């Protein structure tokens, strides 16, 4: 009997080690980030695995959701509506909203989600996320430091990137660069169809290391990534925020930013 239990335990350990540790990514999704004119745009706020369109985690009510435009901050938390998001493997609680863009310039949308408990790691995580929309090409706020506890400040316009360009950003903790921060990178590999991922993937990864790529910032907290394909790309600087404990457990306060690249046609 002891031998059977031992074999079962070994089997479980082998299974656990064989499961790829793909990254969690908090998304703020809208179809287009570079618009020629204002108007109403729609958003989906989803905590998921964007390359695989995989497991989607339940989101709690966010601590904050706001937009910064020409230096002015507007609270949007009250506009959020709860939805159910369908991944290719499950369903999870998410949010949607819409916002009317009035005038030219940059609109920096920021989400401070509720802490999420990841049972498999026995830790809490909070992915503080930015996504920037521009109207008519007028640059105003895209490179501003918003003052988030964990923040990636772009050095290139996140909405004005051709395929083959590089994207650079500075990883900050309370406004100060984080040397040698680890940054995970994932591609939104499935189209968004309503409140779900489309089944068809855009690319196939040759090996697990290509699903979630990992890069490092330099001594000044600056990272650089060459963009190989058009579409949305997410960057997650892990555990860079100042808060390290929540409810008596380890707390990973991450900084996220999304960029969108286009092919030259």
PDB file of C-alpha atoms in Angstrom:
ATOM      1  CA  UNK A   1       0.000   0.000   0.000  1.00  0.00           C
ATOM      2  CA  UNK A   2       2.860   2.338   0.873  1.00  0.00           C
ATOM      3  CA  UNK A   3       4.433   1.572  -2.522  1.00  0.00           C
ATOM      4  CA  UNK A   4       1.185   2.527  -4.329  1.00  0.00           C
ATOM      5  CA  UNK A   5       0.958   5.826  -2.412  1.00  0.00           C
ATOM      6  CA  UNK A   6       4.590   6.599  -3.203  1.00  0.00           C
ATOM      7  CA  UNK A   7       4.046   5.966  -6.914  1.00  0.00           C
ATOM      8  CA  UNK A   8       0.929   8.182  -6.887  1.00  0.00           C
ATOM      9  CA  UNK A   9       2.882  10.970  -5.144  1.00  0.00           C
ATOM     10  CA  UNK A  10       5.716  10.733  -7.679  1.00  0.00           C
ATOM     11  CA  UNK A  11       3.173  10.781 -10.503  1.00  0.00           C
ATOM     12  CA  UNK A  12       1.534  13.928  -9.135  1.00  0.00           C
ATOM     13  CA  UNK A  13       4.921  15.637  -8.760  1.00  0.00           C
ATOM     14  CA  UNK A  14       5.876  14.762 -12.355  1.00  0.00           C
ATOM     15  CA  UNK A  15       2.506  16.073 -13.584  1.00  0.00           C
ATOM     16  CA  UNK A  16       2.891  19.325 -11.641  1.00  0.00           C
ATOM     17  CA  UNK A  17       6.383  19.907 -13.007  1.00  0.00           C
ATOM     18  CA  UNK A  18       5.231  19.176 -16.560  1.00  0.00           C
ATOM     19  CA  UNK A  19       2.465  21.837 -16.546  1.00  0.00           C
ATOM     20  CA  UNK A  20       3.757  24.963 -18.313  1.00  0.00           C
ATOM     21  CA  UNK A  21       3.827  28.020 -16.007  1.00  0.00           C
ATOM     22  CA  UNK A  22       2.275  30.451 -18.505  1.00  0.00           C
ATOM     23  CA  UNK A  23       1.928  33.987 -17.228  1.00  0.00           C
ATOM     24  CA  UNK A  24      -1.169  35.594 -15.827  1.00  0.00           C
ATOM     25  CA  UNK A  25      -1.944  38.845 -17.641  1.00  0.00           C
ATOM     26  CA  UNK A  26      -4.438  41.530 -16.693  1.00  0.00           C
ATOM     27  CA  UNK A  27      -5.893  42.924 -19.905  1.00  0.00           C
ATOM     28  CA  UNK A  28      -7.536  46.228 -20.742  1.00  0.00           C
ATOM     29  CA  UNK A  29      -8.761  45.455 -24.245  1.00  0.00           C
ATOM     30  CA  UNK A  30     -10.176  47.718 -26.921  1.00  0.00           C
ATOM     31  CA  UNK A  31      -9.935  46.930 -30.646  1.00  0.00           C
ATOM     32  CA  UNK A  32      -7.972  50.001 -31.825  1.00  0.00           C
ATOM     33  CA  UNK A  33      -5.546  52.251 -29.945  1.00  0.00           C
ATOM     34  CA  UNK A  34      -4.806  54.827 -32.692  1.00  0.00           C
ATOM     35  CA  UNK A  35      -8.010  56.528 -33.806  1.00  0.00           C
ATOM     36  CA  UNK A  36      -8.540  59.258 -36.385  1.00  0.00           C
ATOM     37  CA  UNK A  37     -11.401  60.846 -34.448  1.00  0.00           C
ATOM     38  CA  UNK A  38     -13.107  60.677 -31.073  1.00  0.00           C
ATOM     39  CA  UNK A  39     -16.295  58.910 -30.104  1.00  0.00           C
ATOM     40  CA  UNK A  40     -17.384  56.019 -27.905  1.00  0.00           C
ATOM     41  CA  UNK A  41     -15.065  53.046 -27.511  1.00  0.00           C
ATOM     42  CA  UNK A  42     -15.670  49.780 -25.677  1.00  0.00           C
ATOM     43  CA  UNK A  43     -13.381  47.991 -23.200  1.00  0.00           C
ATOM     44  CA  UNK A  44     -13.069  44.507 -21.734  1.00  0.00           C
ATOM     45  CA  UNK A  45     -11.144  44.022 -18.486  1.00  0.00           C
ATOM     46  CA  UNK A  46     -10.050  40.385 -18.273  1.00  0.00           C
ATOM     47  CA  UNK A  47      -7.495  38.503 -16.125  1.00  0.00           C
ATOM     48  CA  UNK A  48      -6.310  35.664 -18.308  1.00  0.00           C
ATOM     49  CA  UNK A  49      -3.582  33.938 -20.345  1.00  0.00           C
ATOM     50  CA  UNK A  50      -3.656  35.794 -23.684  1.00  0.00           C
ATOM     51  CA  UNK A  51      -1.355  33.653 -25.839  1.00  0.00           C
ATOM     52  CA  UNK A  52      -3.123  30.380 -25.126  1.00  0.00           C
ATOM     53  CA  UNK A  53      -6.574  31.956 -24.616  1.00  0.00           C
ATOM     54  CA  UNK A  54      -6.340  29.764 -21.544  1.00  0.00           C
ATOM     55  CA  UNK A  55      -7.590  29.761 -17.981  1.00  0.00           C
ATOM     56  CA  UNK A  56      -9.346  33.010 -17.031  1.00  0.00           C
ATOM     57  CA  UNK A  57      -9.258  34.038 -13.383  1.00  0.00           C
ATOM     58  CA  UNK A  58     -12.217  35.607 -11.559  1.00  0.00           C
ATOM     59  CA  UNK A  59     -11.753  39.345 -11.055  1.00  0.00           C
ATOM     60  CA  UNK A  60     -12.985  41.017  -7.901  1.00  0.00           C
ATOM     61  CA  UNK A  61     -14.284  44.588  -7.888  1.00  0.00           C
ATOM     62  CA  UNK A  62     -11.283  46.747  -8.893  1.00  0.00           C
ATOM     63  CA  UNK A  63      -9.779  49.168  -6.404  1.00  0.00           C
ATOM     64  CA  UNK A  64      -9.574  51.764  -9.170  1.00  0.00           C
ATOM     65  CA  UNK A  65     -10.187  52.388 -12.864  1.00  0.00           C
ATOM     66  CA  UNK A  66      -9.547  55.829 -14.334  1.00  0.00           C
ATOM     67  CA  UNK A  67      -8.340  57.757 -17.369  1.00  0.00           C
ATOM     68  CA  UNK A  68      -5.789  60.585 -17.608  1.00  0.00           C
ATOM     69  CA  UNK A  69      -6.166  63.057 -20.481  1.00  0.00           C
ATOM     70  CA  UNK A  70      -4.156  66.283 -20.806  1.00  0.00           C
ATOM     71  CA  UNK A  71      -3.049  65.886 -17.198  1.00  0.00           C
ATOM     72  CA  UNK A  72      -6.565  65.549 -15.798  1.00  0.00           C
ATOM     73  CA  UNK A  73      -7.721  62.376 -14.075  1.00  0.00           C
ATOM     74  CA  UNK A  74     -11.306  61.079 -14.355  1.00  0.00           C
ATOM     75  CA  UNK A  75     -12.672  58.219 -12.249  1.00  0.00           C
ATOM     76  CA  UNK A  76     -14.366  55.509 -14.349  1.00  0.00           C
ATOM     77  CA  UNK A  77     -14.827  52.817 -11.709  1.00  0.00           C
ATOM     78  CA  UNK A  78     -18.566  53.458 -11.487  1.00  0.00           C
ATOM     79  CA  UNK A  79     -18.976  52.686 -15.189  1.00  0.00           C
ATOM     80  CA  UNK A  80     -17.782  49.062 -14.889  1.00  0.00           C
ATOM     81  CA  UNK A  81     -20.300  46.278 -15.521  1.00  0.00           C
ATOM     82  CA  UNK A  82     -19.720  42.668 -14.575  1.00  0.00           C
ATOM     83  CA  UNK A  83     -19.522  40.078 -17.384  1.00  0.00           C
ATOM     84  CA  UNK A  84     -18.592  36.430 -17.790  1.00  0.00           C
ATOM     85  CA  UNK A  85     -15.557  35.889 -20.034  1.00  0.00           C
ATOM     86  CA  UNK A  86     -15.160  32.622 -21.932  1.00  0.00           C
ATOM     87  CA  UNK A  87     -11.656  31.318 -22.564  1.00  0.00           C
ATOM     88  CA  UNK A  88     -10.943  28.090 -24.451  1.00  0.00           C
ATOM     89  CA  UNK A  89     -10.892  26.179 -21.150  1.00  0.00           C
ATOM     90  CA  UNK A  90     -13.242  27.888 -18.677  1.00  0.00           C
ATOM     91  CA  UNK A  91     -15.310  30.939 -17.778  1.00  0.00           C
ATOM     92  CA  UNK A  92     -14.309  33.744 -15.413  1.00  0.00           C
ATOM     93  CA  UNK A  93     -15.680  36.957 -13.928  1.00  0.00           C
ATOM     94  CA  UNK A  94     -14.551  40.060 -15.817  1.00  0.00           C
ATOM     95  CA  UNK A  95     -15.764  43.596 -16.533  1.00  0.00           C
ATOM     96  CA  UNK A  96     -16.758  45.775 -19.471  1.00  0.00           C
ATOM     97  CA  UNK A  97     -17.305  49.474 -19.959  1.00  0.00           C
ATOM     98  CA  UNK A  98     -17.336  52.154 -22.617  1.00  0.00           C
ATOM     99  CA  UNK A  99     -15.964  55.680 -22.754  1.00  0.00           C
ATOM    100  CA  UNK A 100     -16.538  58.641 -25.035  1.00  0.00           C
ATOM    101  CA  UNK A 101     -13.308  60.235 -26.249  1.00  0.00           C
ATOM    102  CA  UNK A 102     -13.811  63.984 -26.523  1.00  0.00           C
ATOM    103  CA  UNK A 103     -11.044  65.797 -28.360  1.00  0.00           C
ATOM    104  CA  UNK A 104      -7.588  65.032 -29.690  1.00  0.00           C
ATOM    105  CA  UNK A 105      -4.689  63.613 -27.696  1.00  0.00           C
ATOM    106  CA  UNK A 106      -3.733  60.681 -25.515  1.00  0.00           C
ATOM    107  CA  UNK A 107      -6.021  58.892 -23.095  1.00  0.00           C
ATOM    108  CA  UNK A 108      -4.155  56.791 -20.492  1.00  0.00           C
ATOM    109  CA  UNK A 109      -6.492  54.154 -19.036  1.00  0.00           C
ATOM    110  CA  UNK A 110      -5.313  52.701 -15.710  1.00  0.00           C
ATOM    111  CA  UNK A 111      -6.657  49.728 -13.750  1.00  0.00           C
ATOM    112  CA  UNK A 112      -5.817  48.851 -10.153  1.00  0.00           C
ATOM    113  CA  UNK A 113      -7.481  45.443  -9.744  1.00  0.00           C
ATOM    114  CA  UNK A 114      -8.441  43.777  -6.508  1.00  0.00           C
ATOM    115  CA  UNK A 115      -5.721  41.437  -5.158  1.00  0.00           C
ATOM    116  CA  UNK A 116      -6.124  37.916  -6.563  1.00  0.00           C
ATOM    117  CA  UNK A 117      -5.281  34.799  -4.563  1.00  0.00           C
ATOM    118  CA  UNK A 118      -3.377  32.239  -6.640  1.00  0.00           C
ATOM    119  CA  UNK A 119      -3.992  28.999  -4.791  1.00  0.00           C
ATOM    120  CA  UNK A 120      -1.364  26.967  -6.679  1.00  0.00           C
ATOM    121  CA  UNK A 121       1.366  29.346  -5.487  1.00  0.00           C
ATOM    122  CA  UNK A 122      -0.268  30.392  -2.171  1.00  0.00           C
ATOM    123  CA  UNK A 123       0.313  34.059  -2.971  1.00  0.00           C
ATOM    124  CA  UNK A 124      -1.733  37.152  -3.735  1.00  0.00           C
ATOM    125  CA  UNK A 125      -1.065  39.172  -6.870  1.00  0.00           C
ATOM    126  CA  UNK A 126      -2.194  42.542  -8.174  1.00  0.00           C
ATOM    127  CA  UNK A 127      -1.425  43.518 -11.767  1.00  0.00           C
ATOM    128  CA  UNK A 128      -1.635  47.318 -12.097  1.00  0.00           C
ATOM    129  CA  UNK A 129      -2.341  47.889 -15.784  1.00  0.00           C
ATOM    130  CA  UNK A 130      -2.057  50.724 -18.331  1.00  0.00           C
ATOM    131  CA  UNK A 131      -3.371  50.970 -21.907  1.00  0.00           C
ATOM    132  CA  UNK A 132      -3.162  54.139 -23.999  1.00  0.00           C
ATOM    133  CA  UNK A 133      -5.490  55.316 -26.761  1.00  0.00           C
ATOM    134  CA  UNK A 134      -4.684  58.248 -29.051  1.00  0.00           C
ATOM    135  CA  UNK A 135      -7.015  60.432 -31.101  1.00  0.00           C
ATOM    136  CA  UNK A 136      -5.803  62.135 -34.297  1.00  0.00           C
ATOM    137  CA  UNK A 137      -2.089  61.727 -33.611  1.00  0.00           C
ATOM    138  CA  UNK A 138      -1.715  64.598 -31.129  1.00  0.00           C
ATOM    139  CA  UNK A 139       0.729  63.475 -28.384  1.00  0.00           C
ATOM    140  CA  UNK A 140      -0.194  64.643 -24.886  1.00  0.00           C
ATOM    141  CA  UNK A 141       0.083  62.113 -22.046  1.00  0.00           C
ATOM    142  CA  UNK A 142       1.559  58.885 -23.460  1.00  0.00           C
ATOM    143  CA  UNK A 143       4.929  59.250 -21.640  1.00  0.00           C
ATOM    144  CA  UNK A 144       3.572  60.716 -18.408  1.00  0.00           C
ATOM    145  CA  UNK A 145       4.315  59.086 -15.070  1.00  0.00           C
ATOM    146  CA  UNK A 146       0.863  58.472 -13.641  1.00  0.00           C
ATOM    147  CA  UNK A 147       2.135  57.793 -10.123  1.00  0.00           C
ATOM    148  CA  UNK A 148       1.035  54.170  -9.810  1.00  0.00           C
ATOM    149  CA  UNK A 149       2.704  52.044  -7.129  1.00  0.00           C
ATOM    150  CA  UNK A 150       4.019  49.743  -9.869  1.00  0.00           C
ATOM    151  CA  UNK A 151       4.208  51.300 -13.316  1.00  0.00           C
ATOM    152  CA  UNK A 152       5.798  50.877 -16.747  1.00  0.00           C
ATOM    153  CA  UNK A 153       6.465  54.293 -18.310  1.00  0.00           C
ATOM    154  CA  UNK A 154       6.765  53.994 -22.105  1.00  0.00           C
ATOM    155  CA  UNK A 155       9.708  55.459 -24.001  1.00  0.00           C
ATOM    156  CA  UNK A 156       7.965  54.846 -27.336  1.00  0.00           C
ATOM    157  CA  UNK A 157       4.348  55.639 -28.180  1.00  0.00           C
ATOM    158  CA  UNK A 158       2.489  52.396 -27.410  1.00  0.00           C
ATOM    159  CA  UNK A 159      -0.065  53.045 -30.180  1.00  0.00           C
ATOM    160  CA  UNK A 160       2.322  54.139 -32.974  1.00  0.00           C
ATOM    161  CA  UNK A 161       4.486  51.096 -33.619  1.00  0.00           C
ATOM    162  CA  UNK A 162       5.172  49.306 -36.885  1.00  0.00           C
ATOM    163  CA  UNK A 163       5.957  45.616 -36.921  1.00  0.00           C
ATOM    164  CA  UNK A 164       9.750  45.403 -36.560  1.00  0.00           C
ATOM    165  CA  UNK A 165      10.024  48.500 -34.355  1.00  0.00           C
ATOM    166  CA  UNK A 166      11.254  48.124 -30.807  1.00  0.00           C
ATOM    167  CA  UNK A 167       9.253  49.074 -27.744  1.00  0.00           C
ATOM    168  CA  UNK A 168      11.077  50.458 -24.716  1.00  0.00           C
ATOM    169  CA  UNK A 169       9.801  51.140 -21.235  1.00  0.00           C
ATOM    170  CA  UNK A 170      11.014  52.046 -17.758  1.00  0.00           C
ATOM    171  CA  UNK A 171       9.914  49.858 -14.842  1.00  0.00           C
ATOM    172  CA  UNK A 172       9.084  52.014 -11.820  1.00  0.00           C
ATOM    173  CA  UNK A 173       8.250  51.389  -8.170  1.00  0.00           C
ATOM    174  CA  UNK A 174       6.729  54.464  -6.528  1.00  0.00           C
ATOM    175  CA  UNK A 175       8.288  56.605  -9.258  1.00  0.00           C
ATOM    176  CA  UNK A 176      11.805  55.156  -9.022  1.00  0.00           C
ATOM    177  CA  UNK A 177      13.368  52.826 -11.629  1.00  0.00           C
ATOM    178  CA  UNK A 178      13.696  49.148 -10.701  1.00  0.00           C
ATOM    179  CA  UNK A 179      17.123  47.802 -11.806  1.00  0.00           C
ATOM    180  CA  UNK A 180      17.149  44.455 -13.627  1.00  0.00           C
ATOM    181  CA  UNK A 181      13.398  43.913 -13.253  1.00  0.00           C
ATOM    182  CA  UNK A 182      12.087  40.712 -14.800  1.00  0.00           C
ATOM    183  CA  UNK A 183       9.552  41.421 -17.545  1.00  0.00           C
ATOM    184  CA  UNK A 184       7.277  38.799 -19.080  1.00  0.00           C
ATOM    185  CA  UNK A 185       5.939  39.353 -22.593  1.00  0.00           C
ATOM    186  CA  UNK A 186       2.883  37.757 -24.209  1.00  0.00           C
ATOM    187  CA  UNK A 187       1.095  38.180 -27.531  1.00  0.00           C
ATOM    188  CA  UNK A 188      -2.703  38.361 -27.719  1.00  0.00           C
ATOM    189  CA  UNK A 189      -2.860  35.307 -29.924  1.00  0.00           C
ATOM    190  CA  UNK A 190      -6.629  34.945 -30.346  1.00  0.00           C
ATOM    191  CA  UNK A 191      -9.117  37.499 -31.624  1.00  0.00           C
ATOM    192  CA  UNK A 192     -11.713  38.810 -29.198  1.00  0.00           C
ATOM    193  CA  UNK A 193     -15.266  37.896 -30.169  1.00  0.00           C
ATOM    194  CA  UNK A 194     -17.830  39.535 -27.877  1.00  0.00           C
ATOM    195  CA  UNK A 195     -17.046  38.293 -24.352  1.00  0.00           C
ATOM    196  CA  UNK A 196     -14.807  35.440 -25.479  1.00  0.00           C
ATOM    197  CA  UNK A 197     -11.622  34.432 -27.247  1.00  0.00           C
ATOM    198  CA  UNK A 198     -11.889  33.105 -30.795  1.00  0.00           C
ATOM    199  CA  UNK A 199     -10.843  29.462 -31.045  1.00  0.00           C
ATOM    200  CA  UNK A 200      -8.349  29.938 -33.879  1.00  0.00           C
ATOM    201  CA  UNK A 201      -4.835  30.967 -32.862  1.00  0.00           C
ATOM    202  CA  UNK A 202      -2.849  33.410 -34.998  1.00  0.00           C
ATOM    203  CA  UNK A 203       0.499  31.654 -34.460  1.00  0.00           C
ATOM    204  CA  UNK A 204       1.751  28.392 -33.011  1.00  0.00           C
ATOM    205  CA  UNK A 205       4.578  28.461 -30.482  1.00  0.00           C
ATOM    206  CA  UNK A 206       7.396  26.035 -31.346  1.00  0.00           C
ATOM    207  CA  UNK A 207       8.111  25.493 -27.643  1.00  0.00           C
ATOM    208  CA  UNK A 208       6.780  26.660 -24.271  1.00  0.00           C
ATOM    209  CA  UNK A 209       9.457  29.357 -23.839  1.00  0.00           C
ATOM    210  CA  UNK A 210       7.898  31.212 -26.795  1.00  0.00           C
ATOM    211  CA  UNK A 211       4.449  31.436 -25.157  1.00  0.00           C
ATOM    212  CA  UNK A 212       5.606  33.702 -22.331  1.00  0.00           C
ATOM    213  CA  UNK A 213       8.900  35.326 -23.221  1.00  0.00           C
ATOM    214  CA  UNK A 214      11.066  36.673 -20.416  1.00  0.00           C
ATOM    215  CA  UNK A 215      13.389  39.661 -20.701  1.00  0.00           C
ATOM    216  CA  UNK A 216      15.242  41.793 -18.157  1.00  0.00           C
ATOM    217  CA  UNK A 217      15.470  45.527 -17.620  1.00  0.00           C
ATOM    218  CA  UNK A 218      18.922  47.085 -17.376  1.00  0.00           C
ATOM    219  CA  UNK A 219      20.489  48.850 -14.379  1.00  0.00           C
ATOM    220  CA  UNK A 220      18.266  51.890 -15.043  1.00  0.00           C
ATOM    221  CA  UNK A 221      15.070  49.860 -15.186  1.00  0.00           C
ATOM    222  CA  UNK A 222      14.840  50.189 -18.991  1.00  0.00           C
ATOM    223  CA  UNK A 223      13.797  47.229 -21.156  1.00  0.00           C
ATOM    224  CA  UNK A 224      13.679  46.879 -24.949  1.00  0.00           C
ATOM    225  CA  UNK A 225      11.657  44.432 -27.044  1.00  0.00           C
ATOM    226  CA  UNK A 226      11.641  43.991 -30.839  1.00  0.00           C
ATOM    227  CA  UNK A 227       8.093  43.484 -32.125  1.00  0.00           C
ATOM    228  CA  UNK A 228       7.877  40.519 -34.537  1.00  0.00           C
ATOM    229  CA  UNK A 229       4.157  40.605 -35.374  1.00  0.00           C
ATOM    230  CA  UNK A 230       1.260  43.041 -35.612  1.00  0.00           C
ATOM    231  CA  UNK A 231      -1.332  43.037 -32.865  1.00  0.00           C
ATOM    232  CA  UNK A 232      -1.518  43.552 -29.114  1.00  0.00           C
ATOM    233  CA  UNK A 233       1.476  42.753 -26.880  1.00  0.00           C
ATOM    234  CA  UNK A 234       1.462  42.743 -23.069  1.00  0.00           C
ATOM    235  CA  UNK A 235       4.456  43.441 -20.795  1.00  0.00           C
ATOM    236  CA  UNK A 236       4.406  42.435 -17.111  1.00  0.00           C
ATOM    237  CA  UNK A 237       7.111  43.515 -14.668  1.00  0.00           C
ATOM    238  CA  UNK A 238       6.716  41.038 -11.839  1.00  0.00           C
ATOM    239  CA  UNK A 239       6.775  41.850  -8.127  1.00  0.00           C
ATOM    240  CA  UNK A 240       8.121  45.377  -8.584  1.00  0.00           C
ATOM    241  CA  UNK A 241       5.568  47.195  -6.416  1.00  0.00           C
ATOM    242  CA  UNK A 242       6.372  48.325  -2.858  1.00  0.00           C
ATOM    243  CA  UNK A 243       3.838  46.123  -1.073  1.00  0.00           C
ATOM    244  CA  UNK A 244       5.207  42.622  -0.434  1.00  0.00           C
ATOM    245  CA  UNK A 245       2.617  41.095   1.913  1.00  0.00           C
ATOM    246  CA  UNK A 246      -1.188  40.883   1.893  1.00  0.00           C
ATOM    247  CA  UNK A 247      -3.350  39.067   4.419  1.00  0.00           C
ATOM    248  CA  UNK A 248      -0.266  37.384   5.834  1.00  0.00           C
ATOM    249  CA  UNK A 249       0.864  35.955   2.501  1.00  0.00           C
ATOM    250  CA  UNK A 250       3.396  36.873  -0.171  1.00  0.00           C
ATOM    251  CA  UNK A 251       2.102  39.639  -2.433  1.00  0.00           C
ATOM    252  CA  UNK A 252       3.279  40.242  -5.998  1.00  0.00           C
ATOM    253  CA  UNK A 253       2.433  43.763  -7.136  1.00  0.00           C
ATOM    254  CA  UNK A 254       3.090  43.779 -10.893  1.00  0.00           C
ATOM    255  CA  UNK A 255       3.219  46.556 -13.498  1.00  0.00           C
ATOM    256  CA  UNK A 256       1.508  45.866 -16.846  1.00  0.00           C
ATOM    257  CA  UNK A 257       1.350  47.814 -20.101  1.00  0.00           C
ATOM    258  CA  UNK A 258      -0.245  46.903 -23.437  1.00  0.00           C
ATOM    259  CA  UNK A 259       0.958  48.097 -26.826  1.00  0.00           C
ATOM    260  CA  UNK A 260      -0.415  47.646 -30.348  1.00  0.00           C
ATOM    261  CA  UNK A 261       1.714  47.227 -33.500  1.00  0.00           C
ATOM    262  CA  UNK A 262       0.663  47.374 -37.145  1.00  0.00           C
ATOM    263  CA  UNK A 263       2.069  46.041 -40.399  1.00  0.00           C
ATOM    264  CA  UNK A 264       3.266  48.485 -43.068  1.00  0.00           C
ATOM    265  CA  UNK A 265       0.863  47.985 -45.978  1.00  0.00           C
TER     266      UNK A 265
END
